[in-house]
PDB file of C-alpha atoms in Angstrom:
ATOM      1  CA  MET A   6      95.062 141.688 117.274  1.00 42.00           C
ATOM      2  CA  PRO A   7      97.957 143.595 115.658  1.00 47.00           C
ATOM      3  CA  LYS A   8      97.123 145.287 112.371  1.00 50.00           C
ATOM      4  CA  GLY A   9      98.252 143.359 109.308  1.00 48.00           C
ATOM      5  CA  LYS A  10      98.127 139.955 111.015  1.00 50.00           C
ATOM      6  CA  LYS A  11      95.196 137.949 109.770  1.00 51.00           C
ATOM      7  CA  LYS A  12      93.967 134.871 111.534  1.00 54.00           C
ATOM      8  CA  VAL A  13      94.532 131.744 109.482  1.00 56.00           C
ATOM      9  CA  LYS A  14      91.613 129.360 109.558  1.00 68.00           C
ATOM     10  CA  VAL A  15      92.841 125.899 110.478  1.00 78.00           C
ATOM     11  CA  VAL A  16      91.133 123.089 108.610  1.00 84.00           C
ATOM     12  CA  ASP A  17      91.029 119.585 110.054  1.00 87.00           C
ATOM     13  CA  TRP A  18      91.290 117.555 106.842  1.00 87.00           C
ATOM     14  CA  ALA A  19      90.452 114.306 108.671  1.00 88.00           C
ATOM     15  CA  ALA A  20      87.143 115.661 110.043  1.00 88.00           C
ATOM     16  CA  ASP A  21      84.031 114.262 108.362  1.00 87.00           C
ATOM     17  CA  GLU A  22      82.978 117.611 106.888  1.00 89.00           C
ATOM     18  CA  ASN A  23      86.383 118.159 105.181  1.00 88.00           C
ATOM     19  CA  PHE A  24      87.568 114.621 104.503  1.00 89.00           C
ATOM     20  CA  SER A  25      87.975 113.303 100.982  1.00 90.00           C
ATOM     21  CA  LYS A  26      89.776 110.082 100.127  1.00 89.00           C
ATOM     22  CA  GLU A  27      90.675 111.787  96.848  1.00 89.00           C
ATOM     23  CA  ARG A  28      92.770 114.437  98.652  1.00 93.00           C
ATOM     24  CA  SER A  29      96.348 113.492  99.475  1.00 94.00           C
ATOM     25  CA  ILE A  30      98.252 115.482 102.068  1.00 95.00           C
ATOM     26  CA  PHE A  31     101.806 116.811 102.021  1.00 96.00           C
ATOM     27  CA  TYR A  32     103.040 117.563 105.529  1.00 96.00           C
ATOM     28  CA  VAL A  33     105.996 119.924 105.608  1.00 96.00           C
ATOM     29  CA  GLU A  34     107.767 120.782 108.824  1.00 95.00           C
ATOM     30  CA  HIS A  35     110.003 123.766 108.227  1.00 95.00           C
ATOM     31  CA  THR A  36     111.853 126.148 110.434  1.00 92.00           C
ATOM     32  CA  THR A  37     110.705 129.757 110.388  1.00 90.00           C
ATOM     33  CA  GLU A  38     114.210 131.170 110.889  1.00 87.00           C
ATOM     34  CA  CYS A  39     114.499 132.091 107.209  1.00 90.00           C
ATOM     35  CA  PRO A  40     111.823 132.812 104.547  1.00 93.00           C
ATOM     36  CA  ILE A  41     113.409 130.378 102.046  1.00 94.00           C
ATOM     37  CA  PHE A  42     112.073 127.453 104.105  1.00 94.00           C
ATOM     38  CA  GLN A  43     108.491 128.705 103.718  1.00 94.00           C
ATOM     39  CA  MET A  44     109.049 129.353 100.016  1.00 96.00           C
ATOM     40  CA  LYS A  45     110.382 125.838  99.474  1.00 96.00           C
ATOM     41  CA  ALA A  46     107.353 124.338 101.269  1.00 95.00           C
ATOM     42  CA  GLU A  47     104.988 126.230  98.957  1.00 96.00           C
ATOM     43  CA  GLU A  48     107.136 125.237  95.974  1.00 96.00           C
ATOM     44  CA  CYS A  49     106.791 121.554  96.906  1.00 96.00           C
ATOM     45  CA  GLY A  50     102.998 121.765  97.081  1.00 95.00           C
ATOM     46  CA  ALA A  51     102.785 123.642  93.769  1.00 96.00           C
ATOM     47  CA  PHE A  52     105.124 121.166  92.038  1.00 97.00           C
ATOM     48  CA  PHE A  53     102.980 118.147  92.861  1.00 96.00           C
ATOM     49  CA  LYS A  54      99.713 119.894  91.947  1.00 96.00           C
ATOM     50  CA  GLN A  55     101.215 120.550  88.509  1.00 96.00           C
ATOM     51  CA  ARG A  56     103.045 117.210  88.171  1.00 96.00           C
ATOM     52  CA  ILE A  57     100.065 114.981  89.074  1.00 93.00           C
ATOM     53  CA  PRO A  58      97.038 117.130  88.139  1.00 93.00           C
ATOM     54  CA  GLU A  59      94.592 114.215  88.328  1.00 90.00           C
ATOM     55  CA  ARG A  60      95.113 114.031  92.095  1.00 92.00           C
ATOM     56  CA  GLU A  61      94.028 116.608  94.668  1.00 94.00           C
ATOM     57  CA  PHE A  62      96.823 117.662  97.052  1.00 95.00           C
ATOM     58  CA  GLN A  63      96.753 119.698 100.237  1.00 95.00           C
ATOM     59  CA  LEU A  64      99.842 121.243 101.820  1.00 95.00           C
ATOM     60  CA  VAL A  65      99.893 121.279 105.623  1.00 94.00           C
ATOM     61  CA  ARG A  66     102.772 123.282 107.073  1.00 93.00           C
ATOM     62  CA  ASN A  67     103.990 122.804 110.649  1.00 93.00           C
ATOM     63  CA  LYS A  68     100.795 120.962 111.595  1.00 89.00           C
ATOM     64  CA  ASN A  69      98.817 124.109 110.789  1.00 85.00           C
ATOM     65  CA  GLY A  70     100.932 126.091 113.228  1.00 80.00           C
ATOM     66  CA  LYS A  71     100.009 123.806 116.127  1.00 83.00           C
ATOM     67  CA  GLU A  72     103.563 122.580 116.519  1.00 83.00           C
ATOM     68  CA  ALA A  73     106.754 124.604 116.692  1.00 89.00           C
ATOM     69  CA  PRO A  74     109.174 123.347 114.046  1.00 92.00           C
ATOM     70  CA  ARG A  75     112.583 122.051 115.022  1.00 91.00           C
ATOM     71  CA  GLU A  76     115.518 124.341 114.345  1.00 89.00           C
ATOM     72  CA  GLY A  77     116.913 123.795 110.851  1.00 88.00           C
ATOM     73  CA  ALA A  78     114.079 121.446 109.879  1.00 92.00           C
ATOM     74  CA  PHE A  79     112.807 120.864 106.371  1.00 96.00           C
ATOM     75  CA  GLU A  80     110.911 117.592 106.422  1.00 96.00           C
ATOM     76  CA  ILE A  81     108.423 116.373 103.821  1.00 97.00           C
ATOM     77  CA  GLY A  82     105.870 113.705 104.658  1.00 97.00           C
ATOM     78  CA  PHE A  83     103.064 112.368 102.467  1.00 97.00           C
ATOM     79  CA  SER A  84      99.854 110.508 103.150  1.00 95.00           C
ATOM     80  CA  GLN A  85      97.321 109.015 100.784  1.00 92.00           C
ATOM     81  CA  ASN A  86      94.654 111.012 102.600  1.00 91.00           C
ATOM     82  CA  ALA A  87      94.161 112.742 105.940  1.00 91.00           C
ATOM     83  CA  ARG A  88      93.282 109.473 107.692  1.00 91.00           C
ATOM     84  CA  THR A  89      96.195 107.318 106.559  1.00 92.00           C
ATOM     85  CA  SER A  90      99.737 107.093 107.898  1.00 92.00           C
ATOM     86  CA  VAL A  91     102.399 109.611 106.918  1.00 94.00           C
ATOM     87  CA  HIS A  92     105.374 108.404 104.887  1.00 95.00           C
ATOM     88  CA  GLU A  93     108.580 110.413 105.127  1.00 96.00           C
ATOM     89  CA  LEU A  94     109.760 111.518 101.678  1.00 97.00           C
ATOM     90  CA  TRP A  95     112.582 113.860 102.631  1.00 96.00           C
ATOM     91  CA  SER A  96     114.509 114.860 105.713  1.00 96.00           C
ATOM     92  CA  GLY A  97     116.826 117.839 105.678  1.00 94.00           C
ATOM     93  CA  LEU A  98     117.267 117.912 109.431  1.00 90.00           C
ATOM     94  CA  THR A  99     120.801 116.502 109.450  1.00 91.00           C
ATOM     95  CA  ARG A 100     121.834 118.076 106.131  1.00 92.00           C
ATOM     96  CA  GLY A 101     123.710 121.314 105.582  1.00 85.00           C
ATOM     97  CA  PRO A 102     125.314 123.729 105.896  1.00 88.00           C
ATOM     98  CA  PRO A 103     125.133 125.054 103.269  1.00 90.00           C
ATOM     99  CA  ARG A 104     121.412 125.733 103.648  1.00 90.00           C
ATOM    100  CA  ARG A 105     120.606 124.599 100.073  1.00 92.00           C
ATOM    101  CA  ASP A 106     121.421 121.013 101.163  1.00 95.00           C
ATOM    102  CA  LYS A 107     118.347 121.099 103.451  1.00 95.00           C
ATOM    103  CA  PHE A 108     116.028 120.926 100.417  1.00 96.00           C
ATOM    104  CA  PRO A 109     115.554 118.265  97.736  1.00 96.00           C
ATOM    105  CA  GLU A 110     117.631 119.104  94.686  1.00 94.00           C
ATOM    106  CA  ASP A 111     114.646 118.317  92.461  1.00 95.00           C
ATOM    107  CA  TYR A 112     111.107 117.448  93.602  1.00 96.00           C
ATOM    108  CA  GLU A 113     110.908 115.127  90.600  1.00 97.00           C
ATOM    109  CA  ASN A 114     113.113 112.738  92.610  1.00 96.00           C
ATOM    110  CA  LEU A 115     110.249 112.386  95.134  1.00 97.00           C
ATOM    111  CA  VAL A 116     107.622 111.462  92.509  1.00 96.00           C
ATOM    112  CA  PRO A 117     108.310 107.670  92.548  1.00 96.00           C
ATOM    113  CA  ASP A 118     107.837 107.572  96.339  1.00 95.00           C
ATOM    114  CA  VAL A 119     104.570 109.519  96.094  1.00 95.00           C
ATOM    115  CA  GLN A 120     103.338 107.204  93.337  1.00 93.00           C
ATOM    116  CA  ARG A 121     104.292 104.145  95.393  1.00 93.00           C
ATOM    117  CA  VAL A 122     102.136 105.380  98.296  1.00 91.00           C
ATOM    118  CA  LEU A 123      99.237 106.164  95.951  1.00 90.00           C
ATOM    119  CA  LYS A 124      99.549 102.808  94.187  1.00 87.00           C
ATOM    120  CA  LYS A 125      99.476 100.953  97.529  1.00 80.00           C
ATOM    121  CA  PHE A 126      95.944 102.230  98.149  1.00 71.00           C
ATOM    122  CA  TYR A 127      94.655 102.311  94.574  1.00 64.00           C
ATOM    123  CA  PRO A 128      96.515  99.639  92.570  1.00 65.00           C
ATOM    124  CA  ASP A 129      93.955  99.923  89.769  1.00 62.00           C
ATOM    125  CA  LYS A 130      94.587 103.671  89.447  1.00 56.00           C
ATOM    126  CA  VAL A 131      98.282 104.040  88.726  1.00 50.00           C
ATOM    127  CA  VAL A 132      98.674 107.780  89.075  1.00 47.00           C
ATOM    128  CA  GLY A 133     100.860 109.518  86.522  1.00 51.00           C
ATOM    129  CA  LEU A 134     102.948 106.455  85.600  1.00 49.00           C
ATOM    130  CA  THR A 135     103.634 105.429  82.034  1.00 46.00           C
ATOM    131  CA  ASP A 136     103.947 101.698  81.347  1.00 42.00           C
ATOM    132  CA  ASP A 137     107.738 102.036  81.211  1.00 44.00           C
ATOM    133  CA  GLU A 138     107.898 103.788  84.596  1.00 45.00           C
ATOM    134  CA  GLU A 139     105.560 101.209  86.117  1.00 46.00           C
ATOM    135  CA  ASP A 140     107.860  98.384  84.988  1.00 43.00           C
ATOM    136  CA  GLU A 141     110.794 100.100  86.715  1.00 43.00           C
ATOM    137  CA  ASN A 142     108.963 100.210  90.087  1.00 41.00           C
TER     138      ASN A 142
END
């Protein structure tokens, strides 16, 4: 193995030993042609961990390296947990140039969609919504 390259351990979040229904998954497919795509993926995961701290989130990039990303891709999917279906939150595939159009302008705009998915599975636990926000949805 070349020096400096460390092997990344791939975790199967749906496997019994790793699964938790309290852990939601963000799936980001991003091209590797430019480092900004990787940075934006990490930024997305960090935003939601801070924005909804009462929920556990896991970021899975490019299916843990098992799938080559499409050229120019920046796609964000979300699932309630590792065993539920993935809901597309953002697609930058057909956007741009310029490159900045590939990414959501503000991750805050994705929060209502994430909360809708969470609420579908746990209607009694409305995650991060105030009463006013809940009335709007």
